[in-house]
Amino acid sequence: MIAWILIGIIAAFLTMFGFVPQIIKMYRTKSVADVSVLTLFQFAAGVSLWAVYGYAIQDAVVIGANIISLMTLIVALSLYYHYRSSAGNRKGSGIC
Amino acid sequence: MIAWILIGIIAAFLTMFGFVPQIIKMYRTKSVADVSVLTLFQFAAGVSLWAVYGYAIQDAVVIGANIISLMTLIVALSLYYHYRSSAGNRKGSGIC
């Protein structure tokens, strides 16, 4: 039983912070041209509704996990729009 | 009550198919250089464990939703590795 709960916790952490590697990559490369902003918005809308649903069913874990997800998505969207202006400034193109 | 269930269903569909816009973008542009493969693997591992957890708690919805998510992630990872070889072949660089 404990093992299953542990699997659930690991699953929750992996998906909750799933966009963190993407955030790190956007921050490091400052390039977001291939990133789908629709995917980011769709997840942001989805986890927001999950949090609302969590409130409806009075489940603190569902609320908390999805609010944390939403915060990572707000960071990802902020970085996306911050770097989008330089999306055309691809590696190598400056050399030309 | 029905309204809350509807919100839950919409939330599930939004996150379950969250990577579909990214898949479409990868397929259209054939460029994946800015996509974090770690994010794709982390979500794939996460939803796999969610499905295992769903099996443990005998919840068909948790199992089904996460298997569908896993399938979209397998498609995304396949496209990523298919196009990664041409990652250095950025727009404009061919002109040079």
PDB file of C-alpha atoms in Angstrom:
ATOM      1  CA  MET A   1       0.000   0.000   0.000  1.00  0.00           C
ATOM      2  CA  ILE A   2       2.813   2.381   0.964  1.00  0.00           C
ATOM      3  CA  ALA A   3       4.548   1.465  -2.307  1.00  0.00           C
ATOM      4  CA  TRP A   4       1.492   2.516  -4.344  1.00  0.00           C
ATOM      5  CA  ILE A   5       1.220   5.817  -2.505  1.00  0.00           C
ATOM      6  CA  LEU A   6       4.922   6.399  -3.185  1.00  0.00           C
ATOM      7  CA  ILE A   7       4.339   5.696  -6.895  1.00  0.00           C
ATOM      8  CA  GLY A   8       1.460   8.196  -6.836  1.00  0.00           C
ATOM      9  CA  ILE A   9       3.643  10.840  -5.183  1.00  0.00           C
ATOM     10  CA  ILE A  10       6.496  10.319  -7.683  1.00  0.00           C
ATOM     11  CA  ALA A  11       3.971  10.440 -10.570  1.00  0.00           C
ATOM     12  CA  ALA A  12       2.528  13.695  -9.202  1.00  0.00           C
ATOM     13  CA  PHE A  13       5.958  15.334  -8.851  1.00  0.00           C
ATOM     14  CA  LEU A  14       7.087  14.276 -12.346  1.00  0.00           C
ATOM     15  CA  THR A  15       4.006  15.731 -14.057  1.00  0.00           C
ATOM     16  CA  MET A  16       3.652  18.724 -11.694  1.00  0.00           C
ATOM     17  CA  PHE A  17       7.188  19.893 -12.573  1.00  0.00           C
ATOM     18  CA  GLY A  18       7.121  18.489 -16.116  1.00  0.00           C
ATOM     19  CA  PHE A  19       7.729  21.882 -17.730  1.00  0.00           C
ATOM     20  CA  VAL A  20      10.743  22.740 -15.573  1.00  0.00           C
ATOM     21  CA  PRO A  21      13.288  21.251 -18.075  1.00  0.00           C
ATOM     22  CA  GLN A  22      11.554  23.236 -20.858  1.00  0.00           C
ATOM     23  CA  ILE A  23      11.788  26.410 -18.744  1.00  0.00           C
ATOM     24  CA  ILE A  24      15.510  25.793 -18.119  1.00  0.00           C
ATOM     25  CA  LYS A  25      16.075  25.166 -21.840  1.00  0.00           C
ATOM     26  CA  MET A  26      14.233  28.375 -22.838  1.00  0.00           C
ATOM     27  CA  TYR A  27      16.206  30.363 -20.258  1.00  0.00           C
ATOM     28  CA  ARG A  28      19.569  28.912 -21.354  1.00  0.00           C
ATOM     29  CA  THR A  29      19.114  29.083 -25.130  1.00  0.00           C
ATOM     30  CA  LYS A  30      16.913  32.218 -25.155  1.00  0.00           C
ATOM     31  CA  SER A  31      15.255  30.578 -28.166  1.00  0.00           C
ATOM     32  CA  VAL A  32      11.595  29.546 -28.195  1.00  0.00           C
ATOM     33  CA  ALA A  33      10.739  29.324 -31.900  1.00  0.00           C
ATOM     34  CA  ASP A  34       9.985  25.577 -31.830  1.00  0.00           C
ATOM     35  CA  VAL A  35       8.023  25.700 -28.556  1.00  0.00           C
ATOM     36  CA  SER A  36       4.241  25.468 -29.003  1.00  0.00           C
ATOM     37  CA  VAL A  37       2.627  28.318 -27.071  1.00  0.00           C
ATOM     38  CA  LEU A  38      -0.732  26.604 -27.624  1.00  0.00           C
ATOM     39  CA  THR A  39       0.511  23.595 -25.636  1.00  0.00           C
ATOM     40  CA  LEU A  40       1.512  25.943 -22.800  1.00  0.00           C
ATOM     41  CA  PHE A  41      -1.883  27.726 -22.856  1.00  0.00           C
ATOM     42  CA  GLN A  42      -3.796  24.443 -23.122  1.00  0.00           C
ATOM     43  CA  PHE A  43      -1.986  23.055 -20.054  1.00  0.00           C
ATOM     44  CA  ALA A  44      -2.476  26.357 -18.189  1.00  0.00           C
ATOM     45  CA  ALA A  45      -6.231  26.261 -18.893  1.00  0.00           C
ATOM     46  CA  GLY A  46      -6.354  22.542 -18.052  1.00  0.00           C
ATOM     47  CA  VAL A  47      -4.580  22.753 -14.689  1.00  0.00           C
ATOM     48  CA  SER A  48      -6.631  25.868 -13.779  1.00  0.00           C
ATOM     49  CA  LEU A  49      -9.834  23.882 -14.346  1.00  0.00           C
ATOM     50  CA  TRP A  50      -8.306  20.943 -12.406  1.00  0.00           C
ATOM     51  CA  ALA A  51      -7.766  23.333  -9.478  1.00  0.00           C
ATOM     52  CA  VAL A  52     -11.396  24.529  -9.751  1.00  0.00           C
ATOM     53  CA  TYR A  53     -12.493  20.890  -9.843  1.00  0.00           C
ATOM     54  CA  GLY A  54     -10.310  20.199  -6.789  1.00  0.00           C
ATOM     55  CA  TYR A  55     -12.076  23.044  -4.984  1.00  0.00           C
ATOM     56  CA  ALA A  56     -15.450  21.553  -5.980  1.00  0.00           C
ATOM     57  CA  ILE A  57     -14.549  18.138  -4.601  1.00  0.00           C
ATOM     58  CA  GLN A  58     -12.733  19.715  -1.625  1.00  0.00           C
ATOM     59  CA  ASP A  59      -9.450  17.950  -2.384  1.00  0.00           C
ATOM     60  CA  ALA A  60      -6.452  19.938  -1.158  1.00  0.00           C
ATOM     61  CA  VAL A  61      -3.945  17.765  -3.075  1.00  0.00           C
ATOM     62  CA  VAL A  62      -5.704  18.323  -6.424  1.00  0.00           C
ATOM     63  CA  ILE A  63      -5.907  22.074  -5.714  1.00  0.00           C
ATOM     64  CA  GLY A  64      -2.286  22.354  -4.536  1.00  0.00           C
ATOM     65  CA  ALA A  65      -0.662  20.223  -7.239  1.00  0.00           C
ATOM     66  CA  ASN A  66      -2.461  22.073 -10.023  1.00  0.00           C
ATOM     67  CA  ILE A  67      -1.712  25.523  -8.607  1.00  0.00           C
ATOM     68  CA  ILE A  68       1.995  24.564  -8.562  1.00  0.00           C
ATOM     69  CA  SER A  69       1.672  23.343 -12.185  1.00  0.00           C
ATOM     70  CA  LEU A  70      -0.020  26.624 -13.091  1.00  0.00           C
ATOM     71  CA  MET A  71       2.859  28.604 -11.584  1.00  0.00           C
ATOM     72  CA  THR A  72       5.426  26.695 -13.688  1.00  0.00           C
ATOM     73  CA  LEU A  73       3.273  27.349 -16.776  1.00  0.00           C
ATOM     74  CA  ILE A  74       3.069  31.089 -15.995  1.00  0.00           C
ATOM     75  CA  VAL A  75       6.891  31.126 -15.809  1.00  0.00           C
ATOM     76  CA  ALA A  76       7.093  29.180 -19.111  1.00  0.00           C
ATOM     77  CA  LEU A  77       4.633  31.547 -20.832  1.00  0.00           C
ATOM     78  CA  SER A  78       6.479  34.613 -19.503  1.00  0.00           C
ATOM     79  CA  LEU A  79       9.787  33.300 -20.856  1.00  0.00           C
ATOM     80  CA  TYR A  80       8.121  32.381 -24.156  1.00  0.00           C
ATOM     81  CA  TYR A  81       6.849  35.930 -24.725  1.00  0.00           C
ATOM     82  CA  HIS A  82      10.069  37.440 -23.406  1.00  0.00           C
ATOM     83  CA  TYR A  83      12.203  35.543 -25.942  1.00  0.00           C
ATOM     84  CA  ARG A  84       9.701  35.337 -28.782  1.00  0.00           C
ATOM     85  CA  SER A  85      10.777  38.716 -30.133  1.00  0.00           C
ATOM     86  CA  SER A  86      14.188  37.207 -30.864  1.00  0.00           C
ATOM     87  CA  ALA A  87      12.677  34.025 -32.350  1.00  0.00           C
ATOM     88  CA  GLY A  88      13.915  34.950 -35.807  1.00  0.00           C
ATOM     89  CA  ASN A  89      17.406  35.484 -34.441  1.00  0.00           C
ATOM     90  CA  ARG A  90      18.436  31.861 -34.884  1.00  0.00           C
ATOM     91  CA  LYS A  91      21.882  30.424 -34.282  1.00  0.00           C
ATOM     92  CA  GLY A  92      24.136  31.085 -37.227  1.00  0.00           C
ATOM     93  CA  SER A  93      21.887  33.609 -38.907  1.00  0.00           C
ATOM     94  CA  GLY A  94      23.953  36.429 -37.416  1.00  0.00           C
ATOM     95  CA  ILE A  95      27.018  35.134 -39.253  1.00  0.00           C
ATOM     96  CA  CYS A  96      25.224  35.547 -42.570  1.00  0.00           C
TER      97      CYS A  96
ATOM     98  CA  MET B   1     -22.872  18.929  -9.402  1.00  0.00           C
ATOM     99  CA  ILE B   2     -23.163  18.232 -13.133  1.00  0.00           C
ATOM    100  CA  ALA B   3     -21.333  21.517 -13.773  1.00  0.00           C
ATOM    101  CA  TRP B   4     -18.378  20.403 -11.614  1.00  0.00           C
ATOM    102  CA  ILE B   5     -18.172  17.047 -13.386  1.00  0.00           C
ATOM    103  CA  LEU B   6     -18.213  18.896 -16.722  1.00  0.00           C
ATOM    104  CA  ILE B   7     -15.356  21.110 -15.512  1.00  0.00           C
ATOM    105  CA  GLY B   8     -13.439  17.965 -14.513  1.00  0.00           C
ATOM    106  CA  ILE B   9     -14.015  16.400 -17.934  1.00  0.00           C
ATOM    107  CA  ILE B  10     -12.884  19.554 -19.777  1.00  0.00           C
ATOM    108  CA  ALA B  11      -9.828  19.789 -17.487  1.00  0.00           C
ATOM    109  CA  ALA B  12      -8.960  16.138 -18.214  1.00  0.00           C
ATOM    110  CA  PHE B  13      -9.267  16.585 -21.994  1.00  0.00           C
ATOM    111  CA  LEU B  14      -7.177  19.780 -22.009  1.00  0.00           C
ATOM    112  CA  THR B  15      -4.270  18.204 -20.108  1.00  0.00           C
ATOM    113  CA  MET B  16      -4.627  14.730 -21.695  1.00  0.00           C
ATOM    114  CA  PHE B  17      -4.171  16.219 -25.170  1.00  0.00           C
ATOM    115  CA  GLY B  18      -1.911  19.063 -24.025  1.00  0.00           C
ATOM    116  CA  PHE B  19       0.985  17.997 -26.247  1.00  0.00           C
ATOM    117  CA  VAL B  20      -1.108  17.763 -29.425  1.00  0.00           C
ATOM    118  CA  PRO B  21      -0.388  21.407 -30.479  1.00  0.00           C
ATOM    119  CA  GLN B  22       3.332  20.737 -29.888  1.00  0.00           C
ATOM    120  CA  ILE B  23       3.115  17.578 -32.021  1.00  0.00           C
ATOM    121  CA  ILE B  24       1.391  19.523 -34.825  1.00  0.00           C
ATOM    122  CA  LYS B  25       4.034  22.253 -34.608  1.00  0.00           C
ATOM    123  CA  MET B  26       6.915  19.751 -34.754  1.00  0.00           C
ATOM    124  CA  TYR B  27       5.298  17.995 -37.720  1.00  0.00           C
ATOM    125  CA  ARG B  28       4.676  21.249 -39.618  1.00  0.00           C
ATOM    126  CA  THR B  29       8.006  22.966 -38.983  1.00  0.00           C
ATOM    127  CA  LYS B  30      10.138  19.780 -38.871  1.00  0.00           C
ATOM    128  CA  SER B  31      12.212  21.709 -36.328  1.00  0.00           C
ATOM    129  CA  VAL B  32      12.604  20.579 -32.709  1.00  0.00           C
ATOM    130  CA  ALA B  33      15.773  22.325 -31.533  1.00  0.00           C
ATOM    131  CA  ASP B  34      14.007  24.407 -28.862  1.00  0.00           C
ATOM    132  CA  VAL B  35      11.817  21.551 -27.597  1.00  0.00           C
ATOM    133  CA  SER B  36      12.977  20.058 -24.284  1.00  0.00           C
ATOM    134  CA  VAL B  37      13.196  16.283 -24.701  1.00  0.00           C
ATOM    135  CA  LEU B  38      13.607  16.044 -20.923  1.00  0.00           C
ATOM    136  CA  THR B  39      10.139  17.581 -20.488  1.00  0.00           C
ATOM    137  CA  LEU B  40       8.724  14.945 -22.864  1.00  0.00           C
ATOM    138  CA  PHE B  41      10.499  12.083 -21.020  1.00  0.00           C
ATOM    139  CA  GLN B  42       9.528  13.460 -17.606  1.00  0.00           C
ATOM    140  CA  PHE B  43       5.853  13.618 -18.628  1.00  0.00           C
ATOM    141  CA  ALA B  44       6.075  10.130 -20.218  1.00  0.00           C
ATOM    142  CA  ALA B  45       7.520   8.699 -16.990  1.00  0.00           C
ATOM    143  CA  GLY B  46       4.985  10.657 -14.915  1.00  0.00           C
ATOM    144  CA  VAL B  47       1.866   9.553 -16.811  1.00  0.00           C
ATOM    145  CA  SER B  48       3.177   5.952 -16.901  1.00  0.00           C
ATOM    146  CA  LEU B  49       3.427   5.969 -13.105  1.00  0.00           C
ATOM    147  CA  TRP B  50      -0.026   7.627 -12.930  1.00  0.00           C
ATOM    148  CA  ALA B  51      -1.391   4.699 -14.968  1.00  0.00           C
ATOM    149  CA  VAL B  52       0.316   2.229 -12.590  1.00  0.00           C
ATOM    150  CA  TYR B  53      -1.175   4.142  -9.677  1.00  0.00           C
ATOM    151  CA  GLY B  54      -4.585   4.026 -11.397  1.00  0.00           C
ATOM    152  CA  TYR B  55      -4.211   0.248 -11.655  1.00  0.00           C
ATOM    153  CA  ALA B  56      -3.318   0.088  -7.952  1.00  0.00           C
ATOM    154  CA  ILE B  57      -6.395   2.047  -6.929  1.00  0.00           C
ATOM    155  CA  GLN B  58      -8.505   0.260  -9.595  1.00  0.00           C
ATOM    156  CA  ASP B  59      -9.565   3.508 -11.259  1.00  0.00           C
ATOM    157  CA  ALA B  60     -10.313   3.036 -14.961  1.00  0.00           C
ATOM    158  CA  VAL B  61     -10.427   6.793 -15.652  1.00  0.00           C
ATOM    159  CA  VAL B  62      -6.944   7.390 -14.192  1.00  0.00           C
ATOM    160  CA  ILE B  63      -5.593   4.401 -16.150  1.00  0.00           C
ATOM    161  CA  GLY B  64      -7.305   5.376 -19.433  1.00  0.00           C
ATOM    162  CA  ALA B  65      -6.533   9.102 -19.348  1.00  0.00           C
ATOM    163  CA  ASN B  66      -2.855   8.504 -18.620  1.00  0.00           C
ATOM    164  CA  ILE B  67      -2.472   5.810 -21.281  1.00  0.00           C
ATOM    165  CA  ILE B  68      -3.896   8.284 -23.828  1.00  0.00           C
ATOM    166  CA  SER B  69      -1.430  10.926 -22.552  1.00  0.00           C
ATOM    167  CA  LEU B  70       1.397   8.390 -22.861  1.00  0.00           C
ATOM    168  CA  MET B  71       0.445   7.691 -26.481  1.00  0.00           C
ATOM    169  CA  THR B  72       0.602  11.405 -27.361  1.00  0.00           C
ATOM    170  CA  LEU B  73       4.010  11.585 -25.662  1.00  0.00           C
ATOM    171  CA  ILE B  74       5.293   8.570 -27.617  1.00  0.00           C
ATOM    172  CA  VAL B  75       4.240  10.362 -30.821  1.00  0.00           C
ATOM    173  CA  ALA B  76       5.955  13.571 -29.620  1.00  0.00           C
ATOM    174  CA  LEU B  77       9.168  11.704 -28.718  1.00  0.00           C
ATOM    175  CA  SER B  78       9.164   9.852 -32.056  1.00  0.00           C
ATOM    176  CA  LEU B  79       8.829  13.134 -33.951  1.00  0.00           C
ATOM    177  CA  TYR B  80      11.504  14.721 -31.763  1.00  0.00           C
ATOM    178  CA  TYR B  81      14.073  12.034 -32.604  1.00  0.00           C
ATOM    179  CA  HIS B  82      12.962  11.916 -36.228  1.00  0.00           C
ATOM    180  CA  TYR B  83      13.590  15.634 -36.722  1.00  0.00           C
ATOM    181  CA  ARG B  84      16.443  16.064 -34.266  1.00  0.00           C
ATOM    182  CA  SER B  85      19.004  15.071 -36.889  1.00  0.00           C
ATOM    183  CA  SER B  86      18.025  18.170 -38.851  1.00  0.00           C
ATOM    184  CA  ALA B  87      18.055  20.366 -35.721  1.00  0.00           C
ATOM    185  CA  GLY B  88      21.090  22.261 -36.966  1.00  0.00           C
ATOM    186  CA  ASN B  89      19.342  22.868 -40.255  1.00  0.00           C
ATOM    187  CA  ARG B  90      17.667  26.063 -39.084  1.00  0.00           C
ATOM    188  CA  LYS B  91      15.593  28.373 -41.230  1.00  0.00           C
ATOM    189  CA  GLY B  92      17.785  30.558 -43.381  1.00  0.00           C
ATOM    190  CA  SER B  93      20.957  28.593 -42.805  1.00  0.00           C
ATOM    191  CA  GLY B  94      20.347  26.754 -46.093  1.00  0.00           C
ATOM    192  CA  ILE B  95      20.617  30.063 -47.921  1.00  0.00           C
ATOM    193  CA  CYS B  96      24.121  30.549 -46.547  1.00  0.00           C
TER     194      CYS B  96
END
